[in-house]
Short mmCIF file of C-alpha atoms in Angstrom, two decimals:
data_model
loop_
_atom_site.label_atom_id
_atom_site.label_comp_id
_atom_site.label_asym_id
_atom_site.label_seq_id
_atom_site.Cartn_x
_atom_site.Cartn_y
_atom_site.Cartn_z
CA UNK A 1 0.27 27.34 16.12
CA UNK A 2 -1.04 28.68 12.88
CA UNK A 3 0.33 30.67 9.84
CA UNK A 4 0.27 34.71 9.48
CA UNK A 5 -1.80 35.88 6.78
CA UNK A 6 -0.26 39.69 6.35
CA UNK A 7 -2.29 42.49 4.41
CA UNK A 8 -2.69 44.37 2.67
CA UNK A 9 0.29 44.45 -0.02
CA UNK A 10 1.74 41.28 -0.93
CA UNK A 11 5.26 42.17 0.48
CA UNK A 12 5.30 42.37 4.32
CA UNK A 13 7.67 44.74 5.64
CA UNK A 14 10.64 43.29 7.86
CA UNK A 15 9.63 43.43 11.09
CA UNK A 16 6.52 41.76 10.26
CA UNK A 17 9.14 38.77 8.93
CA UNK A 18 11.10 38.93 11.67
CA UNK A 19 8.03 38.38 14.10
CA UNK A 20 6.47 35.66 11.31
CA UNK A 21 10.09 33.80 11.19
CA UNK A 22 10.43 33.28 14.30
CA UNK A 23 7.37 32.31 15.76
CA UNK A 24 4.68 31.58 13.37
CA UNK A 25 4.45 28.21 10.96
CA UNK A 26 4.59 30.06 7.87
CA UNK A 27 3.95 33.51 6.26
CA UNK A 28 1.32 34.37 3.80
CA UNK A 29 0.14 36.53 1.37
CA UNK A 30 -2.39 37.13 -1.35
CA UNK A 31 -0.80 37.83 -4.49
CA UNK A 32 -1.32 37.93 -8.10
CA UNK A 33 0.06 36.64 -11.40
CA UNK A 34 3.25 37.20 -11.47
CA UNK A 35 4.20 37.17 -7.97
CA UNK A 36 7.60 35.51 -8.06
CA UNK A 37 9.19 38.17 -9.61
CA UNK A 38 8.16 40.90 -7.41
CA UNK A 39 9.10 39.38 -4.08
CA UNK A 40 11.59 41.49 -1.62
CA UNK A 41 14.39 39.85 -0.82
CA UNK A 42 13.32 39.05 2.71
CA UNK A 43 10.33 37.33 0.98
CA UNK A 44 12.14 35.65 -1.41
CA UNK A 45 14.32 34.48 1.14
CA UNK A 46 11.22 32.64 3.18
CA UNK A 47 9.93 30.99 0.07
CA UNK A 48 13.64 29.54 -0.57
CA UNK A 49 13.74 28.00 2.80
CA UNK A 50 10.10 27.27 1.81
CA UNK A 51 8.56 29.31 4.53
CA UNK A 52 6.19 31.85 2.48
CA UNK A 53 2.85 30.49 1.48
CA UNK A 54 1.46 32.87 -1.66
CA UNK A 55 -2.21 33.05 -1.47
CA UNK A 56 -3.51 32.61 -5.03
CA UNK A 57 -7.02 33.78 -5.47
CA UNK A 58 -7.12 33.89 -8.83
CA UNK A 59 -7.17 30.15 -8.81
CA UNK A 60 -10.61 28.27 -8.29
CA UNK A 61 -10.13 26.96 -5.07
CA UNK A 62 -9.04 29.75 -3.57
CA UNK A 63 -11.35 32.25 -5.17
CA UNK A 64 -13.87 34.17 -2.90
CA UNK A 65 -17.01 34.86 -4.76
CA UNK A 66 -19.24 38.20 -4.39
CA UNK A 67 -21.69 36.17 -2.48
CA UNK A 68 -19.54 35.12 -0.03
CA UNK A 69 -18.24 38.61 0.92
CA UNK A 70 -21.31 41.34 -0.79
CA UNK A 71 -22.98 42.45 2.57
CA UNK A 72 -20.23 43.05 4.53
CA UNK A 73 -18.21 45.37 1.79
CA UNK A 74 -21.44 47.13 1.19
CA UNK A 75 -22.24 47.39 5.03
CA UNK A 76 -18.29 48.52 5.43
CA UNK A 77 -18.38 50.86 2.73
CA UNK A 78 -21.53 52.56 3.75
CA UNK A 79 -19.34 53.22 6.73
CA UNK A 80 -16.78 55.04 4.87
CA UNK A 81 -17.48 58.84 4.35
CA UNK A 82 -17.74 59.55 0.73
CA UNK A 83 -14.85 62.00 0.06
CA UNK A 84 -12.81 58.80 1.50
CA UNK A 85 -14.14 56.77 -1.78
CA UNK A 86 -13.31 59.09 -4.34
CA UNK A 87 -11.10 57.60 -7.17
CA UNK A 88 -7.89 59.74 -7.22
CA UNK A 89 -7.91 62.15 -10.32
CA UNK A 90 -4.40 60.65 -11.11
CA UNK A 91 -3.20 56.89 -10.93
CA UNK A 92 -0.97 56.08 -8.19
CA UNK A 93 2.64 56.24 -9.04
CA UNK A 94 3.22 52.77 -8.04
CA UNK A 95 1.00 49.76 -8.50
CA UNK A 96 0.75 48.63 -4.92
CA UNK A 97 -1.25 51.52 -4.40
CA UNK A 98 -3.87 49.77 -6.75
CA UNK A 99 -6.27 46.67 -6.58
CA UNK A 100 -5.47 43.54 -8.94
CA UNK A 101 -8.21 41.98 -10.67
CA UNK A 102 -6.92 38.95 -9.92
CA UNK A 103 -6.85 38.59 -6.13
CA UNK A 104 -10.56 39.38 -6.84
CA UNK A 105 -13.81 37.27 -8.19
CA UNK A 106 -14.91 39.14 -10.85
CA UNK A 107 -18.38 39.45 -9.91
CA UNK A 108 -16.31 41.60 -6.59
CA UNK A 109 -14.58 43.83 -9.51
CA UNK A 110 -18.23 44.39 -11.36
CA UNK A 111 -19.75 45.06 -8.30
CA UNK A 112 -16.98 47.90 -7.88
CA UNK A 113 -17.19 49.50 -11.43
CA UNK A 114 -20.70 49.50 -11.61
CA UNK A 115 -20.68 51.84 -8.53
CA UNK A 116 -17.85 53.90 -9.76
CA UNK A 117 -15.55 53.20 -6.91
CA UNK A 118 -12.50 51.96 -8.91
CA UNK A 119 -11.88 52.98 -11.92
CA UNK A 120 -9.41 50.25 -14.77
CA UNK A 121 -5.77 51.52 -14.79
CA UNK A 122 -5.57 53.66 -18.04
CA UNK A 123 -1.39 51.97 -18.52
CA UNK A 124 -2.63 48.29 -16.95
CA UNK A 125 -6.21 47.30 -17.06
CA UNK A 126 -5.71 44.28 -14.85
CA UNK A 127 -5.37 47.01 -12.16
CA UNK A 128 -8.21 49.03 -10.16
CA UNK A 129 -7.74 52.50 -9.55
CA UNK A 130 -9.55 53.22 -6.47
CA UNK A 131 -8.78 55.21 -3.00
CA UNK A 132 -6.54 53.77 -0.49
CA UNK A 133 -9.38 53.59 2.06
CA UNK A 134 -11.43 51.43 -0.60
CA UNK A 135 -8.14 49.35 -1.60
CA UNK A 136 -7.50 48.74 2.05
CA UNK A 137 -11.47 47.56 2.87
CA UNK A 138 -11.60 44.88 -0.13
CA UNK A 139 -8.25 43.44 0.46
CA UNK A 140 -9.15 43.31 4.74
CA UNK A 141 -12.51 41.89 4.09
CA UNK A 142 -10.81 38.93 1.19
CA UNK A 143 -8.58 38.49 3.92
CA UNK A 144 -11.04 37.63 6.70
CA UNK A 145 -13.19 35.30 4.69
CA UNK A 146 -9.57 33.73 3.26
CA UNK A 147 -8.66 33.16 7.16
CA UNK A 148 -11.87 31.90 8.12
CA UNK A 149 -12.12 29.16 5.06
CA UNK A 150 -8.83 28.13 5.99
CA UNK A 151 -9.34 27.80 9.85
CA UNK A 152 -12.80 25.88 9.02
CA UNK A 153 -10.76 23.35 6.55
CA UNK A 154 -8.49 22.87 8.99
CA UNK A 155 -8.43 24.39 12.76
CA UNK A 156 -7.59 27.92 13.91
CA UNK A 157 -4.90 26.93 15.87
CA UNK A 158 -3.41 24.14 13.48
CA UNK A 159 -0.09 24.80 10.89
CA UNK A 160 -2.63 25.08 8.42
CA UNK A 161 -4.54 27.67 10.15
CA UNK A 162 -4.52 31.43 9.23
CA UNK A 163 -4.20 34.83 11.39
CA UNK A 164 -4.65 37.72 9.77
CA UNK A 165 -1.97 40.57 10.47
CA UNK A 166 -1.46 44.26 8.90
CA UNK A 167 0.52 47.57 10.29
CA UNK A 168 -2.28 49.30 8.75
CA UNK A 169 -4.13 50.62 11.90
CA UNK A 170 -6.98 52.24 8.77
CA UNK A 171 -7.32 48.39 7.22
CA UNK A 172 -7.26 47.04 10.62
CA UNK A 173 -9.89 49.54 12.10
CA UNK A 174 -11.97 48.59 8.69
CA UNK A 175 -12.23 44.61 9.16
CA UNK A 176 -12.88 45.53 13.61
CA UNK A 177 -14.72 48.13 14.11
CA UNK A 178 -18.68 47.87 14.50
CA UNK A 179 -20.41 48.83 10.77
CA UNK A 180 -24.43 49.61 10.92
CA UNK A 181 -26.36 46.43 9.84
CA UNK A 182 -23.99 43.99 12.03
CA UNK A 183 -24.18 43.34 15.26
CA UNK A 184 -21.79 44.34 17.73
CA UNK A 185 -19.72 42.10 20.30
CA UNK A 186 -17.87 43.18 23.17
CA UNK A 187 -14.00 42.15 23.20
CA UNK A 188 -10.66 42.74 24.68
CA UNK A 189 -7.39 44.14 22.64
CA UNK A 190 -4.51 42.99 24.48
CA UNK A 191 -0.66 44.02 23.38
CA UNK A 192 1.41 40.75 23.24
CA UNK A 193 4.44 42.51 21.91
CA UNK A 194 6.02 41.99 25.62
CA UNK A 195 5.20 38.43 25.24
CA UNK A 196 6.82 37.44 21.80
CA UNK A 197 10.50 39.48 21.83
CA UNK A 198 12.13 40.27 18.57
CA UNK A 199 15.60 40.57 17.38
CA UNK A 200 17.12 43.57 16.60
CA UNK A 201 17.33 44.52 12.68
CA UNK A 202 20.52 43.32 11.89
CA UNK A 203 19.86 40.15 12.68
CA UNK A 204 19.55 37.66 9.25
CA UNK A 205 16.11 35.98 8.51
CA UNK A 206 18.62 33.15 7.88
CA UNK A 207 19.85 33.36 10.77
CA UNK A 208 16.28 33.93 12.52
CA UNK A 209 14.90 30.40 10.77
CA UNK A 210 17.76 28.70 12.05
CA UNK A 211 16.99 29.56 15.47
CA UNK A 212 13.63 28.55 15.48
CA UNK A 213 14.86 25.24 13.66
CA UNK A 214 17.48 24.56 16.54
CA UNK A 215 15.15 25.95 19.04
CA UNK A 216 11.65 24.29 17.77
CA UNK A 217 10.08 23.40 21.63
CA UNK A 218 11.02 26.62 22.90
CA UNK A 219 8.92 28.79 20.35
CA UNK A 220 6.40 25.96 20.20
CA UNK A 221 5.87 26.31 24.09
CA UNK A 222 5.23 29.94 23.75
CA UNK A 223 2.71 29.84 21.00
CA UNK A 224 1.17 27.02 22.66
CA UNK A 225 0.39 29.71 25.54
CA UNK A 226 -0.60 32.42 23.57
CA UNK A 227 -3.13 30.25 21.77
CA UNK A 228 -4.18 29.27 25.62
CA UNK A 229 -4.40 33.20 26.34
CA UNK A 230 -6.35 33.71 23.68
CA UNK A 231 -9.14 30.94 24.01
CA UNK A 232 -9.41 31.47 27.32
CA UNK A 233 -9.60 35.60 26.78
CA UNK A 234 -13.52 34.64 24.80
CA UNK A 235 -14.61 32.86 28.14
CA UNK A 236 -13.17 34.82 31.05
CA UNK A 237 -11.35 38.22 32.44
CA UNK A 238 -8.00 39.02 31.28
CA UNK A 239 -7.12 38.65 35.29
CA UNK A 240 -8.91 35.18 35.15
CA UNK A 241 -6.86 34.20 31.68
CA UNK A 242 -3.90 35.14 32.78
CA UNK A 243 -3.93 33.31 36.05
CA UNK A 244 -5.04 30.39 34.37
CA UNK A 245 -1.33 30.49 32.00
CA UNK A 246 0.59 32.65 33.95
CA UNK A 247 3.16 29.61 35.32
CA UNK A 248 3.41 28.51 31.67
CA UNK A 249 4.09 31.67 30.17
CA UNK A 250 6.60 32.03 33.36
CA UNK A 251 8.09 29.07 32.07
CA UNK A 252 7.91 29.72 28.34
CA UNK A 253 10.05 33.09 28.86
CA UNK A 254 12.60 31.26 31.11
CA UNK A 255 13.14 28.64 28.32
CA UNK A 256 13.44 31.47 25.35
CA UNK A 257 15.59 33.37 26.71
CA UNK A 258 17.47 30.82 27.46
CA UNK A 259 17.83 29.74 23.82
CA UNK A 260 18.87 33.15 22.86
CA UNK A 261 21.14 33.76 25.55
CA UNK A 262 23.10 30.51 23.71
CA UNK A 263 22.24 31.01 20.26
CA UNK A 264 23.62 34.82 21.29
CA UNK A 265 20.86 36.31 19.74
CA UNK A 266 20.03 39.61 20.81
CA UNK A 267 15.75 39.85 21.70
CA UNK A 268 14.36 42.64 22.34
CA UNK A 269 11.21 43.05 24.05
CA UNK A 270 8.40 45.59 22.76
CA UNK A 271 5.23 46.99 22.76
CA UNK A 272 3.25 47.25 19.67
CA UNK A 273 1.91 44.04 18.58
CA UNK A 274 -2.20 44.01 19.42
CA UNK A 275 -4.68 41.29 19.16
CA UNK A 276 -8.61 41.75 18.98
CA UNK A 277 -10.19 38.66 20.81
CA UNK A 278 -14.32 38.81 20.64
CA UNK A 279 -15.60 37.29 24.18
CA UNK A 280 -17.70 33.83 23.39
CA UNK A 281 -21.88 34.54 23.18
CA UNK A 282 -22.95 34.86 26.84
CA UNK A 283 -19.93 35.97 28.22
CA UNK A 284 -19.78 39.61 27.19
CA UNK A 285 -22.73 40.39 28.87
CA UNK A 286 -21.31 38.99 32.15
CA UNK A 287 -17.78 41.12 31.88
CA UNK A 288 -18.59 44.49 29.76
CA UNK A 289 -21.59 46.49 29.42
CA UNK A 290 -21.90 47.40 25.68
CA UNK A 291 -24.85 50.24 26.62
CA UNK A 292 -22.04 52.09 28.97
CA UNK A 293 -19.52 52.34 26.79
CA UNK A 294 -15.95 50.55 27.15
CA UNK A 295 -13.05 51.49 28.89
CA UNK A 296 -8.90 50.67 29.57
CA UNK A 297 -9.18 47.82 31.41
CA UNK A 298 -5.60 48.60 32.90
CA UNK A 299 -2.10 47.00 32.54
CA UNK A 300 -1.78 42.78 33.89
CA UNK A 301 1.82 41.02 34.42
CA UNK A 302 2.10 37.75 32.87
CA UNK A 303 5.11 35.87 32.76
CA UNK A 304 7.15 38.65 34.45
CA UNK A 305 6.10 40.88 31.65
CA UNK A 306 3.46 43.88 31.94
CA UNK A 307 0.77 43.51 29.67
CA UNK A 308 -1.68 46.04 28.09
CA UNK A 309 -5.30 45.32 28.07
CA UNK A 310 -7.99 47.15 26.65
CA UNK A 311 -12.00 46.71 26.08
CA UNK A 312 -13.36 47.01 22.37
CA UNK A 313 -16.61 46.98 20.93
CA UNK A 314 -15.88 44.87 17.52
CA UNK A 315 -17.86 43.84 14.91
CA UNK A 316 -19.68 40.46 15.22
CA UNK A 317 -18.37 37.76 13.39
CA UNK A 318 -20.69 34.73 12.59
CA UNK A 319 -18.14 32.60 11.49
CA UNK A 320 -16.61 30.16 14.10
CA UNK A 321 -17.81 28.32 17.12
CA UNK A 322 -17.22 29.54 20.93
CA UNK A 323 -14.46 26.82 21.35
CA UNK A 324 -13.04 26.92 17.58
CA UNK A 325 -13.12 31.08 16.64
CA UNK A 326 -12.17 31.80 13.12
CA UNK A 327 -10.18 34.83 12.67
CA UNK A 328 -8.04 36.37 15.46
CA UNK A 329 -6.98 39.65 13.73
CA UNK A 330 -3.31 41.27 14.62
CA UNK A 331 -2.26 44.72 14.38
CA UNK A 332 1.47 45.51 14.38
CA UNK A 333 2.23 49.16 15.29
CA UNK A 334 5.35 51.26 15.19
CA UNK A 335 6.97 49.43 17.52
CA UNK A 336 9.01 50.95 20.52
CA UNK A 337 11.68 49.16 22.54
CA UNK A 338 10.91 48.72 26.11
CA UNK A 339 13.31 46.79 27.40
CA UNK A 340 16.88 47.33 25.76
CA UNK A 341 18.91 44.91 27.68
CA UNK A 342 17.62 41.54 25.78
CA UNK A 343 16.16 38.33 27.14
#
């Protein structure tokens, strides 16, 4: 398993805990000075139980420097149309509508004043002023190259590993799609909301953590599978993949619902929850023509569930090896219940 790395405010919203506390190894952020006093109370709740990992950029080891992340965010924002980049007349009327100078190296932050994209807060000059499409690119590209440090210190798949999530479909489209001046990969998006059920709102992040503490092997079994599903997604067909885990994810779903059914917690199961997998060099050629175009690949059952799968053109990303990928990126949608009755 690995931890969720959520963009791009430092607060994730609740369902994004929910999914994170019950599944995941730990929750992160990036944040700035200060952070403990602006948590939510669903966030300070993880970091109590010692579950939220803060992402402190501002601190040398953890600092991404212009070098590291120049081409891409000029590439990216070449990408952007113009009116997109203007810096809003007025400030934002709430600060996590703005960039923090300290999530950012400062040669990033001179690099963005110098080209008039962000502007210093006139009430807070620690702040950027810039537009949300900007705010959402710099955070989403810090984010990649924070996941992709991580998972080469110490294994995508590991507790210390990092996947980066947002239910911005604009910051997620921004770190995926193809940009002119990178290459271009084929890949599949596949929804694995039916796969991981949630509980219903009303159920207590408490009471969420000490499920998965009283529960461990079941919710380790079913990441175990999805990291399966995923590796074997860069090598193969979905229809392949899936073949190739389908008894364990069988399995995996007998034995969680199993656990809720006794811990008489209510799952739900739902759509809404994508992930971007790039096929391995050598293997898109074989299973998608990039010159054609890409299409729906169609809807697979795994597990019992049915599973949405779709093929993306995405933008390359040199980091990672064909058996050790870096940076599996998440989208969470507005999600919609699809099976009411629980498992």
């Amino acid at each position: 398993m690995a931890g969720m790395l959520y963009y791009p405010f430092a607060n994730a919203p609740q369902p994004v805990i929910q999914q994170a506390a019950l599944y995941w190894d730990s929750l992160s952020t990036v944040v700035a000075p200060g952070w403990e006093y602006r948590l939510s109370p669903g966030m300070r709740q993880l970091q109590k139980m010692q579950f939220y990992r803060p992402i402190e950029p501002y601190k040398s080891d953890e600092r991404i420097a212009l070098k590291e992340v120049v081409d891409e965010l000029r590439y990216a924002l070449a990408e952007v149309p113009t009116e997109e980049l203007i810096v809003p007349d007025e400030p934002p009327a709430t600060y996590a509508q703005t960039l923090d100078v300290h999530k950012l190296d400062q040669d990033v932050v001179g690099e963005l004043l110098s080209r008039r994209l962000a502007l210093p807060h006139p009430q807070t000059p620690i702040r950027l002023v810039g537009s949300p499409a900007l705010i959402r690119l710099v955070i989403g590209v810090t984010v990649g190259h924070l996941a992709a440090r991580a998972n080469t210190r110490h294994g995508w798949a590991g507790p210390l590993g990092l996947h980066p999530h947002t239910d911005s479909a604009a910051a997620h489209r921004l770190n995926t799609d193809p940009i002119a001046g990178h290459e271009v990969t084929a890949g599949w998006q596949i929804d694995i909301g039916p796969l991981l059920p949630v509980p219903r709102e009303d159920v207590s992040i408490l009471d969420l953590l000490a499920f998965r503490q009283r529960y461990d092997d079941e919710r380790v079994r079913m990441m175990h599978a999805i990291d399966d599903l995923l590796l074997g997604l860069r090598h193969a067909h979905p229809k392949d993949a899936f073949a190739r885990v389908g008894y364990e994810f069988s399995e995996a779903t007998k034995d969680l619902r199993g656990a809720a059914k006794t811990a008489k917690i209510d799952l739900v199961v739902k759509r809404g929850l994508a992930v971007t997998v790039a096929l391995a060099a050598g293997v898109a050629a074989d299973v998608l023509d990039l010159e054609s175009g890409l299409s729906t690949v169609a809807l697979a059952v795994i597990g019992g569930l049915a599973v949405n799968v779709a093929t993306v053109q995405l933008r390359h990303e040199h980091t990672g090896t064909v058996a050790h990928p870096q940076v599996y990126r998440y989208l969470h949608r507005v999600q919609k219940t699809i099976d009411s009755s629980g498992v």
